[in-house]
GROMACS .gro file of C-alpha atoms in nm:
model
  145
    1UNK     CA    1  22.739  23.236  11.727
    2UNK     CA    2  22.864  23.430  11.440
    3UNK     CA    3  22.623  23.480  11.136
    4UNK     CA    4  22.903  23.461  10.877
    5UNK     CA    5  23.213  23.242  10.870
    6UNK     CA    6  23.391  23.094  10.591
    7UNK     CA    7  23.650  22.809  10.617
    8UNK     CA    8  23.930  22.644  10.360
    9UNK     CA    9  24.058  22.310  10.418
   10UNK     CA   10  24.354  22.128  10.262
   11UNK     CA   11  24.464  21.763  10.296
   12UNK     CA   12  24.814  21.704  10.120
   13UNK     CA   13  24.906  21.369  10.118
   14UNK     CA   14  25.293  21.324  10.081
   15UNK     CA   15  25.341  20.968  10.030
   16UNK     CA   16  25.210  20.758   9.744
   17UNK     CA   17  25.071  20.537   9.984
   18UNK     CA   18  24.850  20.753  10.157
   19UNK     CA   19  24.766  20.964   9.793
   20UNK     CA   20  24.471  20.766   9.620
   21UNK     CA   21  24.238  20.907   9.421
   22UNK     CA   22  23.891  20.938   9.605
   23UNK     CA   23  23.783  20.617   9.338
   24UNK     CA   24  24.036  20.385   9.508
   25UNK     CA   25  23.856  20.460   9.860
   26UNK     CA   26  23.517  20.581   9.825
   27UNK     CA   27  23.366  20.459  10.152
   28UNK     CA   28  23.636  20.654  10.316
   29UNK     CA   29  23.611  20.959  10.096
   30UNK     CA   30  23.220  20.976  10.132
   31UNK     CA   31  23.273  20.951  10.494
   32UNK     CA   32  23.551  21.228  10.507
   33UNK     CA   33  23.291  21.467  10.245
   34UNK     CA   34  23.003  21.335  10.490
   35UNK     CA   35  23.182  21.462  10.813
   36UNK     CA   36  23.299  21.814  10.655
   37UNK     CA   37  22.938  21.908  10.576
   38UNK     CA   38  22.786  21.765  10.908
   39UNK     CA   39  23.065  21.943  11.127
   40UNK     CA   40  23.069  22.296  10.909
   41UNK     CA   41  22.647  22.289  10.894
   42UNK     CA   42  22.683  22.218  11.299
   43UNK     CA   43  22.966  22.508  11.335
   44UNK     CA   44  22.711  22.778  11.115
   45UNK     CA   45  22.992  22.793  10.906
   46UNK     CA   46  22.866  22.937  10.544
   47UNK     CA   47  23.085  22.817  10.299
   48UNK     CA   48  23.398  22.576  10.297
   49UNK     CA   49  23.631  22.321  10.077
   50UNK     CA   50  23.847  22.045  10.112
   51UNK     CA   51  24.106  21.929   9.873
   52UNK     CA   52  24.304  21.632   9.838
   53UNK     CA   53  24.627  21.710   9.668
   54UNK     CA   54  24.915  21.523   9.605
   55UNK     CA   55  25.212  21.738   9.428
   56UNK     CA   56  25.025  21.879   9.132
   57UNK     CA   57  24.766  21.661   9.116
   58UNK     CA   58  24.386  21.703   9.238
   59UNK     CA   59  24.297  21.381   9.358
   60UNK     CA   60  23.938  21.496   9.543
   61UNK     CA   61  23.788  21.808   9.622
   62UNK     CA   62  23.457  21.871   9.776
   63UNK     CA   63  23.207  22.175   9.826
   64UNK     CA   64  23.025  22.334  10.103
   65UNK     CA   65  22.756  22.558  10.097
   66UNK     CA   66  22.780  22.951  10.007
   67UNK     CA   67  23.073  23.182   9.849
   68UNK     CA   68  22.826  23.463   9.871
   69UNK     CA   69  22.513  23.445  10.068
   70UNK     CA   70  22.406  23.778   9.970
   71UNK     CA   71  22.353  23.656   9.622
   72UNK     CA   72  22.339  23.281   9.707
   73UNK     CA   73  22.646  23.194   9.506
   74UNK     CA   74  22.759  22.855   9.626
   75UNK     CA   75  23.161  22.780   9.691
   76UNK     CA   76  23.340  22.591   9.412
   77UNK     CA   77  23.666  22.565   9.260
   78UNK     CA   78  23.721  22.928   9.195
   79UNK     CA   79  23.626  23.046   9.512
   80UNK     CA   80  23.898  23.307   9.674
   81UNK     CA   81  23.904  23.230  10.093
   82UNK     CA   82  24.072  23.454  10.320
   83UNK     CA   83  24.314  23.335  10.490
   84UNK     CA   84  24.388  23.575  10.783
   85UNK     CA   85  24.638  23.460  11.046
   86UNK     CA   86  24.656  23.123  10.882
   87UNK     CA   87  24.962  23.183  10.689
   88UNK     CA   88  25.151  23.165  11.021
   89UNK     CA   89  25.041  22.836  11.102
   90UNK     CA   90  25.122  22.733  10.731
   91UNK     CA   91  25.468  22.885  10.702
   92UNK     CA   92  25.558  22.713  11.059
   93UNK     CA   93  25.421  22.417  10.903
   94UNK     CA   94  25.632  22.423  10.603
   95UNK     CA   95  25.923  22.539  10.801
   96UNK     CA   96  25.935  22.197  11.014
   97UNK     CA   97  25.897  21.987  10.723
   98UNK     CA   98  26.195  22.149  10.567
   99UNK     CA   99  26.388  22.116  10.894
  100UNK     CA  100  26.254  21.742  10.958
  101UNK     CA  101  26.421  21.723  10.555
  102UNK     CA  102  26.728  21.846  10.675
  103UNK     CA  103  26.709  22.153  10.451
  104UNK     CA  104  26.732  22.355  10.728
  105UNK     CA  105  26.798  22.397  11.106
  106UNK     CA  106  26.589  22.601  11.365
  107UNK     CA  107  26.899  22.808  11.461
  108UNK     CA  108  27.025  22.923  11.127
  109UNK     CA  109  27.016  23.280  11.110
  110UNK     CA  110  26.692  23.458  10.928
  111UNK     CA  111  26.939  23.680  10.715
  112UNK     CA  112  27.081  23.323  10.534
  113UNK     CA  113  26.711  23.327  10.363
  114UNK     CA  114  26.599  23.668  10.387
  115UNK     CA  115  26.955  23.858  10.342
  116UNK     CA  116  26.756  24.168  10.283
  117UNK     CA  117  26.674  24.150  10.685
  118UNK     CA  118  27.014  24.275  10.796
  119UNK     CA  119  26.914  24.621  10.671
  120UNK     CA  120  26.693  24.638  10.939
  121UNK     CA  121  26.770  24.855  11.229
  122UNK     CA  122  26.779  24.637  11.582
  123UNK     CA  123  26.896  24.858  11.885
  124UNK     CA  124  26.917  24.496  12.086
  125UNK     CA  125  27.209  24.363  11.825
  126UNK     CA  126  27.275  24.205  11.472
  127UNK     CA  127  27.012  24.092  11.266
  128UNK     CA  128  27.263  23.825  11.195
  129UNK     CA  129  27.189  23.668  11.533
  130UNK     CA  130  26.805  23.638  11.533
  131UNK     CA  131  26.722  23.297  11.412
  132UNK     CA  132  26.441  23.073  11.286
  133UNK     CA  133  26.337  22.930  11.615
  134UNK     CA  134  26.347  23.254  11.751
  135UNK     CA  135  26.095  23.393  11.494
  136UNK     CA  136  25.862  23.068  11.571
  137UNK     CA  137  25.897  23.120  11.945
  138UNK     CA  138  25.786  23.483  11.898
  139UNK     CA  139  26.173  23.579  12.082
  140UNK     CA  140  26.351  23.774  11.853
  141UNK     CA  141  26.274  24.109  11.972
  142UNK     CA  142  26.101  24.261  11.697
  143UNK     CA  143  25.834  24.537  11.818
  144UNK     CA  144  25.558  24.683  11.682
  145UNK     CA  145  25.624  24.893  11.366
   0.00000   0.00000   0.00000
């Protein structure tokens, strides 16, 4: 088991009926935070955070463990987490939400949203032929830089 791991969890409440402050559902919030602490402790995670957010409002937050084990500094609202490859997952979720809202199509050309990609040399065809769907399925044909 690794000796040092951190995690940052974010719950987004998209609808007003879901997004009530923890004060309006203290039993459910406490069960959630208890589960957070138990899970992170069981998995050997040194530090983590859980935030419940709606729009610009933070409805609830809970911190677990240490941001820096060496100094004993606890996780707090100012802790910086290194997300690593999770940004791909979050970008994929955001794209699918935009698709669900009719703001884009997975078959849109990527240059519609990132026009500077027209400048990339693609020996397999025009950049205008590459779609969001291809990027998300790793089938766009890009090779290592």
